[in-house]
Tab-separated table of C-alpha atoms in Angstrom:
chain	number	residue	atom	x	y	z
A	15	MET	CA	-40.714	55.430	28.153
A	16	LYS	CA	-39.304	54.770	24.732
A	17	ASN	CA	-37.656	51.572	26.406
A	18	THR	CA	-40.755	49.599	25.759
A	19	ASP	CA	-40.518	50.947	22.045
A	20	THR	CA	-37.394	50.159	21.083
A	21	ARG	CA	-38.092	46.257	23.174
A	22	ARG	CA	-41.555	45.994	20.998
A	23	GLU	CA	-39.477	46.410	17.490
A	24	PHE	CA	-36.068	44.477	18.970
A	25	LEU	CA	-38.938	41.727	19.195
A	26	LYS	CA	-40.400	42.150	16.047
A	27	THR	CA	-37.577	42.412	13.886
A	28	ALA	CA	-36.188	39.867	15.223
A	29	LEU	CA	-39.770	36.610	15.037
A	30	LYS	CA	-39.024	38.811	11.247
A	31	SER	CA	-36.131	37.911	10.992
A	32	MET	CA	-36.351	34.558	12.257
A	33	VAL	CA	-39.486	33.600	10.186
A	34	VAL	CA	-37.732	34.814	6.957
A	35	SER	CA	-34.411	33.138	7.738
A	36	SER	CA	-36.086	29.570	8.650
A	37	MET	CA	-38.215	29.402	5.193
A	38	THR	CA	-34.385	30.788	2.974
A	39	ILE	CA	-32.917	27.606	5.368
A	40	GLY	CA	-35.716	25.434	4.090
A	41	SER	CA	-35.411	25.730	0.964
A	42	ILE	CA	-31.206	25.739	0.822
A	43	PHE	CA	-31.910	21.635	2.775
A	44	THR	CA	-33.410	19.738	0.147
A	45	PHE	CA	-34.643	16.592	0.571
A	46	LEU	CA	-33.233	13.152	-0.272
A	47	SER	CA	-34.847	10.021	-1.548
A	48	PRO	CA	-33.633	7.092	-0.207
A	49	GLU	CA	-31.792	5.791	-2.960
A	50	GLU	CA	-30.442	9.582	-3.283
A	51	ALA	CA	-29.306	9.310	0.472
A	52	ARG	CA	-27.334	5.916	0.591
A	53	ALA	CA	-25.702	7.062	-2.928
A	54	ALA	CA	-24.868	10.329	-1.162
A	55	VAL	CA	-22.973	8.211	1.987
A	56	LYS	CA	-19.682	6.507	0.713
A	57	ASN	CA	-20.093	2.858	0.467
A	58	VAL	CA	-16.678	1.648	-0.080
A	59	ARG	CA	-13.270	2.525	1.660
A	60	TRP	CA	-10.545	0.081	1.355
A	61	GLY	CA	-8.283	-0.463	4.287
A	62	PHE	CA	-5.601	-2.898	5.025
A	63	LEU	CA	-4.998	-5.288	8.272
A	64	VAL	CA	-1.571	-6.938	8.568
A	65	ASP	CA	-0.956	-9.696	10.830
A	66	THR	CA	2.472	-9.094	11.902
A	67	ASN	CA	2.054	-12.134	14.218
A	68	LYS	CA	1.768	-14.062	11.661
A	69	CYS	CA	4.492	-12.624	8.961
A	70	VAL	CA	7.835	-14.879	8.721
A	71	GLY	CA	9.719	-12.946	6.026
A	72	CYS	CA	9.330	-14.751	3.031
A	73	GLY	CA	8.919	-12.354	0.797
A	74	LEU	CA	6.631	-13.181	-1.189
A	75	CYS	CA	4.240	-10.385	-1.171
A	76	VAL	CA	7.426	-8.277	-2.192
A	77	LYS	CA	8.011	-10.178	-5.511
A	78	ALA	CA	4.429	-10.774	-6.213
A	79	CYS	CA	3.851	-6.802	-6.058
A	80	LYS	CA	6.592	-5.664	-7.984
A	81	LEU	CA	5.800	-8.218	-11.074
A	82	GLU	CA	2.876	-7.416	-10.363
A	83	ASN	CA	3.286	-4.070	-10.784
A	84	ASP	CA	6.082	-3.823	-12.846
A	85	VAL	CA	8.065	-2.395	-10.271
A	86	PRO	CA	11.836	-2.701	-12.061
A	87	TYR	CA	12.807	-5.951	-10.448
A	88	SER	CA	16.792	-4.925	-9.748
A	89	ASP	CA	16.104	-2.490	-8.539
A	90	PRO	CA	16.057	-1.521	-5.361
A	91	ILE	CA	12.763	0.343	-4.957
A	92	THR	CA	9.581	-1.636	-4.322
A	93	ARG	CA	5.729	-0.932	-2.825
A	94	THR	CA	5.451	-3.248	-0.358
A	95	TRP	CA	7.855	-4.253	1.841
A	96	VAL	CA	9.053	-5.768	4.726
A	97	GLU	CA	10.850	-5.381	7.676
A	98	ARG	CA	12.737	-7.303	9.943
A	99	TYR	CA	13.113	-6.534	14.170
A	100	VAL	CA	15.752	-8.267	15.892
A	101	VAL	CA	15.087	-6.462	19.852
A	102	LEU	CA	18.206	-8.000	21.533
A	103	ASN	CA	18.593	-9.134	25.557
A	104	ASN	CA	20.537	-5.234	25.983
A	105	GLY	CA	18.692	-3.557	24.538
A	106	ARG	CA	19.453	-2.965	20.993
A	107	LEU	CA	17.915	-2.397	18.103
A	108	LEU	CA	18.079	-3.868	14.899
A	109	ILE	CA	16.477	-3.414	11.494
A	110	ASP	CA	17.036	-4.057	8.626
A	111	SER	CA	15.229	-4.675	5.278
A	112	PRO	CA	17.614	-6.210	2.063
A	113	ASN	CA	16.013	-4.978	-1.190
A	114	GLY	CA	12.881	-4.848	0.624
A	115	GLY	CA	13.218	-7.877	1.928
A	116	ARG	CA	12.289	-9.267	-1.990
A	117	ASP	CA	14.313	-12.518	-1.437
A	118	GLY	CA	13.249	-12.974	1.669
A	119	TYR	CA	15.577	-13.222	4.956
A	120	THR	CA	17.722	-16.652	4.951
A	121	SER	CA	20.356	-15.589	7.131
A	122	GLU	CA	20.205	-14.441	11.034
A	123	VAL	CA	22.721	-11.802	9.760
A	124	THR	CA	21.323	-8.415	9.859
A	125	THR	CA	23.526	-7.437	6.910
A	126	THR	CA	22.089	-4.633	5.095
A	127	ARG	CA	22.259	-1.048	3.458
A	128	LEU	CA	19.849	0.332	5.690
A	129	VAL	CA	20.844	-0.609	8.905
A	130	GLN	CA	18.742	1.618	11.692
A	131	GLU	CA	20.733	0.734	15.103
A	132	SER	CA	19.535	2.309	18.406
A	133	ASN	CA	20.548	1.999	21.936
A	134	LEU	CA	17.735	2.396	24.193
A	135	SER	CA	19.187	2.844	26.862
A	136	ALA	CA	21.015	5.700	25.758
A	137	VAL	CA	18.513	6.941	24.052
A	138	ALA	CA	20.765	7.596	20.767
A	139	THR	CA	19.628	6.953	17.357
A	140	LYS	CA	22.120	5.826	14.602
A	141	PHE	CA	21.375	5.790	10.877
A	142	THR	CA	23.791	4.140	8.412
A	143	THR	CA	22.334	4.492	4.874
A	144	SER	CA	26.310	4.472	2.841
A	145	THR	CA	28.054	1.364	5.221
A	146	ALA	CA	26.784	-2.060	5.603
A	147	ILE	CA	26.874	-3.441	8.834
A	148	THR	CA	27.056	-6.463	9.623
A	149	ASN	CA	25.302	-8.261	12.672
A	150	LYS	CA	26.506	-11.683	13.165
A	151	ILE	CA	24.106	-12.573	16.764
A	152	THR	CA	23.441	-15.832	18.751
A	153	PRO	CA	20.417	-16.861	19.389
A	154	ASP	CA	20.774	-16.686	23.117
A	155	GLU	CA	21.414	-12.916	22.442
A	156	ILE	CA	17.770	-12.328	21.101
A	157	ALA	CA	14.989	-11.493	22.869
A	158	ASN	CA	12.317	-10.882	20.293
A	159	ALA	CA	12.688	-10.880	16.363
A	160	PHE	CA	9.769	-10.655	14.097
A	161	PHE	CA	8.740	-9.209	11.011
A	162	VAL	CA	6.522	-5.507	9.985
A	163	PRO	CA	5.029	-5.576	5.994
A	164	LYS	CA	5.222	-2.333	5.020
A	165	LEU	CA	2.812	-0.776	2.484
A	166	CYS	CA	1.209	2.473	1.763
A	167	ASN	CA	-1.372	3.690	4.367
A	168	GLN	CA	-3.661	5.405	2.097
A	169	CYS	CA	-4.176	7.577	4.820
A	170	ASP	CA	-7.176	9.964	5.223
A	171	LYS	CA	-5.305	13.026	5.409
A	172	PRO	CA	-2.564	12.068	3.372
A	173	PRO	CA	0.460	14.743	2.950
A	174	CYS	CA	1.583	13.334	-0.335
A	175	VAL	CA	-1.542	14.855	-1.814
A	176	GLN	CA	-2.123	17.922	-0.016
A	177	VAL	CA	1.948	19.592	-1.572
A	178	CYS	CA	1.521	18.327	-5.203
A	179	PRO	CA	2.330	21.760	-7.640
A	180	VAL	CA	0.286	20.259	-10.571
A	181	GLY	CA	-3.064	17.952	-9.101
A	182	ALA	CA	-1.387	14.856	-10.275
A	183	THR	CA	-1.685	12.951	-7.504
A	184	TYR	CA	-5.043	12.521	-6.143
A	185	GLN	CA	-7.881	10.754	-3.290
A	186	MET	CA	-10.441	9.037	-4.644
A	187	GLU	CA	-13.784	8.475	-3.252
A	188	ASN	CA	-12.887	4.772	-1.712
A	189	GLY	CA	-9.178	6.473	0.077
A	190	ILE	CA	-7.253	5.571	-2.449
A	191	VAL	CA	-4.286	7.866	-3.383
A	192	LEU	CA	-3.382	6.884	-7.296
A	193	VAL	CA	-0.908	8.500	-9.312
A	194	ASP	CA	-1.835	10.805	-12.478
A	195	ARG	CA	1.296	9.654	-14.683
A	196	SER	CA	0.424	11.428	-17.629
A	197	TRP	CA	0.645	14.696	-15.677
A	198	CYS	CA	2.997	14.213	-12.730
A	199	ILE	CA	6.156	16.374	-13.569
A	200	GLY	CA	8.313	14.443	-11.527
A	201	CYS	CA	9.577	17.142	-8.793
A	202	GLY	CA	9.889	14.600	-5.702
A	203	TYR	CA	7.526	16.549	-3.393
A	204	CYS	CA	5.635	14.098	-2.277
A	205	ILE	CA	8.284	11.270	-1.817
A	206	GLN	CA	9.647	13.808	0.419
A	207	ALA	CA	6.289	14.450	2.002
A	208	CYS	CA	5.308	10.691	3.145
A	209	PRO	CA	5.910	10.327	6.498
A	210	TYR	CA	6.359	6.366	5.845
A	211	GLY	CA	8.285	6.406	2.691
A	212	ALA	CA	5.805	4.480	1.367
A	213	ARG	CA	6.836	6.298	-2.098
A	214	PHE	CA	9.477	6.614	-4.456
A	215	PHE	CA	10.670	7.304	-7.632
A	216	ASN	CA	10.365	5.339	-10.764
A	217	PRO	CA	13.649	5.217	-12.628
A	218	VAL	CA	11.761	3.903	-15.760
A	219	LEU	CA	8.083	6.358	-15.974
A	220	HIS	CA	10.001	9.239	-14.467
A	221	THR	CA	7.155	9.674	-12.150
A	222	ALA	CA	6.073	9.653	-8.468
A	223	GLU	CA	5.163	5.584	-8.218
A	224	LYS	CA	3.248	4.682	-4.648
A	225	CYS	CA	0.813	1.420	-3.861
A	226	THR	CA	-2.053	1.314	-4.687
A	227	PHE	CA	-4.163	-1.542	-3.547
A	228	CYS	CA	-3.671	-2.528	-6.758
A	229	TYR	CA	-6.463	-0.673	-7.533
A	230	HIS	CA	-6.775	-2.772	-11.341
A	231	ARG	CA	-7.455	-5.444	-9.084
A	232	LEU	CA	-9.783	-4.604	-6.441
A	233	VAL	CA	-11.853	-2.811	-10.004
A	234	LYS	CA	-12.034	-6.754	-10.891
A	235	LYS	CA	-13.145	-7.973	-7.790
A	236	MET	CA	-10.041	-9.854	-7.544
A	237	GLN	CA	-7.143	-9.197	-4.285
A	238	PRO	CA	-3.860	-7.378	-4.049
A	239	ALA	CA	-1.573	-9.272	-5.334
A	240	CYS	CA	0.644	-9.193	-1.657
A	241	VAL	CA	-2.946	-9.899	-0.430
A	242	GLU	CA	-3.354	-13.262	-2.376
A	243	ALA	CA	0.610	-13.909	-1.941
A	244	CYS	CA	0.774	-14.337	1.301
A	245	PRO	CA	0.890	-17.829	2.353
A	246	PHE	CA	0.187	-17.225	5.887
A	247	GLY	CA	-2.989	-14.761	5.657
A	248	ALA	CA	-0.304	-12.056	7.404
A	249	ARG	CA	-2.109	-9.456	4.776
A	250	LYS	CA	-6.704	-8.807	4.122
A	251	ILE	CA	-7.641	-6.230	2.761
A	252	GLY	CA	-11.603	-5.004	3.402
A	253	ASN	CA	-14.200	-2.366	2.747
A	254	LEU	CA	-14.218	-0.231	5.861
A	255	MET	CA	-17.779	0.624	5.429
A	256	ASP	CA	-19.350	-2.914	4.899
A	257	PRO	CA	-20.234	-4.055	8.101
A	258	SER	CA	-20.109	-7.607	7.114
A	259	ASP	CA	-16.853	-7.441	5.757
A	260	PRO	CA	-14.519	-9.530	8.107
A	261	VAL	CA	-11.540	-6.898	8.122
A	262	ARG	CA	-13.258	-4.378	9.200
A	263	LYS	CA	-15.542	-6.379	12.078
A	264	ILE	CA	-11.504	-7.791	13.402
A	265	ILE	CA	-10.708	-3.554	13.677
A	266	LEU	CA	-13.807	-2.532	15.669
A	267	SER	CA	-13.099	-5.295	17.918
A	268	GLU	CA	-9.501	-6.172	18.578
A	269	LYS	CA	-6.740	-4.567	19.520
A	270	VAL	CA	-4.804	-3.365	16.032
A	271	GLY	CA	-2.236	0.050	15.550
A	272	VAL	CA	-1.462	2.128	13.292
A	273	LEU	CA	2.248	3.429	11.853
A	274	LYS	CA	3.564	7.687	13.386
A	275	PRO	CA	0.084	8.308	14.387
A	276	ALA	CA	1.512	11.460	16.289
A	277	TYR	CA	1.869	12.521	12.482
A	278	GLY	CA	-1.748	12.896	12.149
A	279	THR	CA	-2.339	11.492	8.347
A	280	LYS	CA	-4.906	9.047	10.059
A	281	PRO	CA	-3.416	6.299	8.105
A	282	GLN	CA	-6.023	3.323	7.025
A	283	ALA	CA	-3.769	0.231	7.362
A	284	PHE	CA	-4.078	-1.735	10.625
A	285	TYR	CA	-1.813	-3.862	12.306
A	286	ILE	CA	-2.095	-6.709	14.413
A	287	GLY	CA	0.054	-7.444	17.575
A	288	LEU	CA	2.572	-4.259	16.483
A	289	GLY	CA	5.328	-3.421	18.632
A	290	LYS	CA	6.329	-0.780	21.022
A	291	ASN	CA	9.327	-0.593	18.937
A	292	VAL	CA	7.819	-0.346	15.709
A	293	ARG	CA	8.041	2.880	14.046
B	26	MET	CA	-1.880	58.934	-18.179
B	27	GLY	CA	0.931	58.317	-21.037
B	28	SER	CA	1.476	55.590	-23.283
B	29	HIS	CA	4.539	54.529	-20.147
B	30	VAL	CA	1.283	53.374	-18.417
B	31	PHE	CA	-0.806	51.205	-20.806
B	32	ARG	CA	2.389	49.719	-22.666
B	33	PRO	CA	3.376	47.475	-20.136
B	34	LEU	CA	-0.435	47.296	-19.413
B	35	TRP	CA	-1.391	45.509	-22.337
B	36	VAL	CA	1.283	43.560	-21.895
B	37	ALA	CA	0.473	41.853	-18.587
B	38	ILE	CA	-2.884	41.873	-20.664
B	39	ALA	CA	-1.561	39.540	-23.539
B	40	VAL	CA	0.320	37.322	-21.241
B	41	ILE	CA	-3.019	36.664	-19.151
B	42	ILE	CA	-4.692	35.610	-22.577
B	43	LEU	CA	-1.874	33.778	-23.301
B	44	ILE	CA	-1.764	31.797	-20.546
B	45	PHE	CA	-5.562	31.438	-20.842
B	46	VAL	CA	-5.323	30.067	-24.061
B	47	VAL	CA	-2.674	27.724	-23.080
B	48	ARG	CA	-4.339	27.019	-20.276
B	49	TYR	CA	-7.575	25.780	-22.879
B	50	PHE	CA	-6.087	23.550	-25.023
B	51	MET	CA	-3.427	22.358	-22.619
B	52	VAL	CA	-5.475	21.454	-19.050
B	53	PRO	CA	-8.394	18.432	-20.020
B	54	SER	CA	-11.622	19.081	-19.584
B	55	ASP	CA	-12.199	16.428	-16.984
B	56	PHE	CA	-9.693	18.071	-14.312
B	57	GLY	CA	-10.780	19.655	-11.436
B	58	ILE	CA	-12.245	19.493	-8.278
B	59	GLN	CA	-13.225	15.698	-7.629
B	60	GLU	CA	-15.667	13.632	-4.981
B	61	ARG	CA	-12.421	14.423	-1.963
B	62	GLY	CA	-12.787	18.527	-2.688
B	63	PHE	CA	-9.538	20.854	-3.095
B	64	THR	CA	-7.414	19.669	-1.046
B	65	TYR	CA	-7.145	16.095	-2.102
B	66	GLY	CA	-9.991	15.330	-5.094
B	67	PHE	CA	-7.801	17.860	-7.333
B	68	HIS	CA	-7.006	15.956	-10.003
B	69	ARG	CA	-7.791	15.003	-13.924
B	70	LYS	CA	-11.166	12.162	-13.442
B	71	SER	CA	-10.115	10.032	-16.558
B	72	ASP	CA	-6.765	9.374	-14.557
B	73	GLU	CA	-8.591	6.573	-12.159
B	74	SER	CA	-9.770	4.427	-15.142
B	75	GLU	CA	-7.390	4.207	-16.316
B	76	TRP	CA	-5.498	3.053	-13.797
B	77	ALA	CA	-8.461	0.739	-13.580
B	78	GLY	CA	-8.542	-0.767	-16.990
B	79	ILE	CA	-4.581	-1.596	-16.446
B	80	LYS	CA	-4.214	-5.829	-16.892
B	81	ALA	CA	-3.914	-8.266	-13.903
B	82	LYS	CA	-0.811	-10.483	-14.137
B	83	TYR	CA	-1.395	-13.000	-11.116
B	84	LYS	CA	-4.102	-15.137	-11.890
B	85	GLY	CA	-4.687	-17.394	-8.735
B	86	ARG	CA	-4.861	-20.919	-8.765
B	87	ASP	CA	-8.123	-21.795	-9.848
B	88	TYR	CA	-6.740	-20.231	-12.694
B	89	CYS	CA	-4.298	-23.262	-12.903
B	90	LYS	CA	-6.041	-26.009	-11.911
B	91	SER	CA	-8.730	-27.001	-14.783
B	92	CYS	CA	-5.469	-27.557	-16.799
B	93	HIS	CA	-2.662	-28.632	-14.192
B	94	ALA	CA	-5.211	-30.354	-12.627
B	95	GLU	CA	-2.952	-33.200	-10.758
B	96	LYS	CA	-0.500	-31.199	-9.661
B	97	TYR	CA	-3.802	-28.672	-8.195
B	98	ARG	CA	-4.757	-31.925	-6.334
B	99	SER	CA	-1.238	-32.971	-5.368
B	100	ILE	CA	-0.635	-29.427	-3.770
B	101	MET	CA	-3.623	-29.125	-2.319
B	102	ASN	CA	-3.710	-32.480	-0.402
B	103	SER	CA	-0.594	-31.070	1.016
B	104	LYS	CA	1.109	-29.175	3.257
B	105	HIS	CA	2.324	-26.949	0.594
B	106	ARG	CA	-1.403	-25.728	-0.116
B	107	ILE	CA	-1.467	-22.234	1.209
B	108	ILE	CA	1.489	-21.986	-0.825
B	109	GLN	CA	-0.327	-20.646	-4.487
B	110	CYS	CA	1.647	-21.563	-7.541
B	111	GLU	CA	2.400	-18.338	-8.714
B	112	ASN	CA	4.802	-17.786	-5.771
B	113	CYS	CA	6.595	-20.649	-7.436
B	114	HIS	CA	6.220	-20.056	-11.317
B	115	GLY	CA	5.867	-16.213	-11.191
B	116	PRO	CA	3.053	-14.339	-13.034
B	117	ALA	CA	0.318	-16.007	-15.289
B	118	LEU	CA	-0.722	-13.458	-17.294
B	119	ASN	CA	-2.039	-14.816	-20.648
B	120	HIS	CA	-0.242	-18.391	-20.140
B	121	PRO	CA	-0.247	-21.196	-22.236
B	122	VAL	CA	-0.689	-18.122	-25.118
B	123	ASN	CA	1.776	-15.922	-24.111
B	124	PRO	CA	3.770	-17.450	-23.041
B	125	PRO	CA	3.101	-20.686	-23.290
B	126	LYS	CA	5.269	-22.167	-20.291
B	127	LEU	CA	6.188	-20.516	-16.848
B	128	VAL	CA	9.281	-20.419	-15.500
B	129	ILE	CA	10.150	-23.442	-13.195
B	130	ASP	CA	12.626	-22.036	-10.409
B	131	ARG	CA	14.673	-25.348	-9.210
B	132	LYS	CA	16.993	-22.500	-7.556
B	133	ARG	CA	17.565	-23.299	-3.383
B	134	ALA	CA	16.919	-20.020	-2.343
B	135	LEU	CA	13.129	-20.659	-3.510
B	136	CYS	CA	13.028	-23.126	-1.040
B	137	LEU	CA	15.217	-21.024	1.381
B	138	ARG	CA	12.917	-18.058	1.611
B	139	CYS	CA	10.669	-20.334	4.279
B	140	HIS	CA	12.392	-23.531	5.577
B	141	THR	CA	16.194	-21.369	6.506
B	142	TYR	CA	16.434	-21.785	9.993
B	143	LEU	CA	15.587	-18.697	11.700
B	144	PRO	CA	15.607	-18.501	16.145
B	145	TYR	CA	13.181	-15.909	16.848
B	146	PRO	CA	11.716	-17.556	19.493
B	147	GLY	CA	8.561	-14.990	19.043
B	148	SER	CA	7.794	-15.505	15.482
B	149	GLN	CA	5.582	-17.723	13.256
B	150	ARG	CA	9.310	-18.264	11.523
B	151	SER	CA	10.303	-20.658	13.944
B	152	ARG	CA	7.118	-22.793	13.754
B	153	ILE	CA	8.125	-24.089	9.883
B	154	GLU	CA	10.263	-27.160	9.524
B	155	GLY	CA	13.053	-24.960	9.146
B	156	ILE	CA	16.604	-26.394	8.293
B	157	ASP	CA	20.410	-25.177	8.296
B	158	PRO	CA	21.387	-24.614	4.118
B	159	ALA	CA	24.994	-24.855	4.460
B	160	LYS	CA	24.831	-28.186	6.244
B	161	HIS	CA	21.504	-29.999	4.792
B	162	ASN	CA	22.544	-31.276	1.820
B	163	PRO	CA	24.873	-27.740	0.355
B	164	GLY	CA	25.081	-27.905	-3.500
B	165	ILE	CA	22.119	-30.326	-4.337
B	166	SER	CA	18.899	-28.518	-6.094
B	167	CYS	CA	16.055	-29.097	-3.199
B	168	VAL	CA	13.284	-30.799	-6.215
B	169	GLU	CA	16.423	-33.248	-6.195
B	170	CYS	CA	14.468	-34.902	-3.266
B	171	HIS	CA	11.564	-33.564	-2.340
B	172	ASN	CA	8.407	-32.593	-4.462
B	173	PRO	CA	7.492	-29.245	-4.470
B	174	HIS	CA	3.959	-30.288	-4.883
B	175	LYS	CA	3.638	-32.829	-2.219
B	176	PRO	CA	6.503	-31.928	-0.018
B	177	ASP	CA	6.107	-35.876	2.175
B	178	LEU	CA	9.419	-36.369	4.036
B	179	GLU	CA	7.883	-40.182	3.374
B	180	LEU	CA	8.812	-39.670	-0.330
B	181	ALA	CA	12.298	-37.691	0.682
B	182	LYS	CA	15.033	-39.510	-1.248
């Protein structure tokens, strides 16, 4: 008896509210002209491509970066650095980066202040930061050895930006993370937050400092200083939004890796030939 | 209600107003949420153009070409054609106005970056002609015998 009434009522109100809500939603969506639509799509996203197979450890990228960006040359700080990985036949792994590789690798002896030594069979990792370890290795002990250039990954989800308490570090639409030097208070949270160790404290300006992909050069249609300096083509930069970009093509079609993907930072520096020991 | 309630309230209101006044004068007007949203894009917009305005120090070898044509031609026809001039001579800055001359680095260390032999089988490094710096004419500058802009071995003295 009353049942049909309520059903009719229900269907009526349902229809009415559908009409009303579709009208309001329709007025929320605005139709973009093709130009507006194209402008709304991000059309520049800088990404980096490192080919570890090509790197010879000359360190000219580190030298160029420090001089281009006024990073104090003699201090052990740098925006980009080159690590040496020596894998021994017995499974030991020696990693070093004296002065960030600024002066190249001119000795087969791995000796530096920061050596990470891990015995893969014993699954024990030891960090030594203060004492210098000197490892003289004979050539027949070496299973493999290679160089890994590193720099800021300009992550899509940059943890360094999230932790800044004053809004001094930020990401631009093109993906590059910058530090506002006049606004940074030098608290160092961002330096702690970066899982890649890409940030450091600038002792002259007393602000946080990091790689900018040489943004000041990119806007002048120049390559970053490290990319231009590398004689071997181990470092490349490209616009990941541009379908004709050679770097984008390689990233889409070849086997590339990123550093520490488990952190969920979505790094945008891609590596060709990334060894499984690299971290 | 008595003044023991209102007096601290006035103080609190005064403090809040003070904060807004200070904020008005301290925080630049272009400070706010930009393209990447609140989490990643909260910043002073004009800082982007401040970074973009920094002058580039490295100019690339096409810049050297017009004035040092002979050096350019020589190196481009040699095995060192892959090396930028500024890798060895330092950034151009405003050369030749300031500095009028670029650095000439005759140290062995410059060449040893690439030419020290390292026994790394998998690495491209072992494919560059390498020497043992302790045995290959120690103490003498490499450029005494090798021309850095034309490193042919036939010309090595």
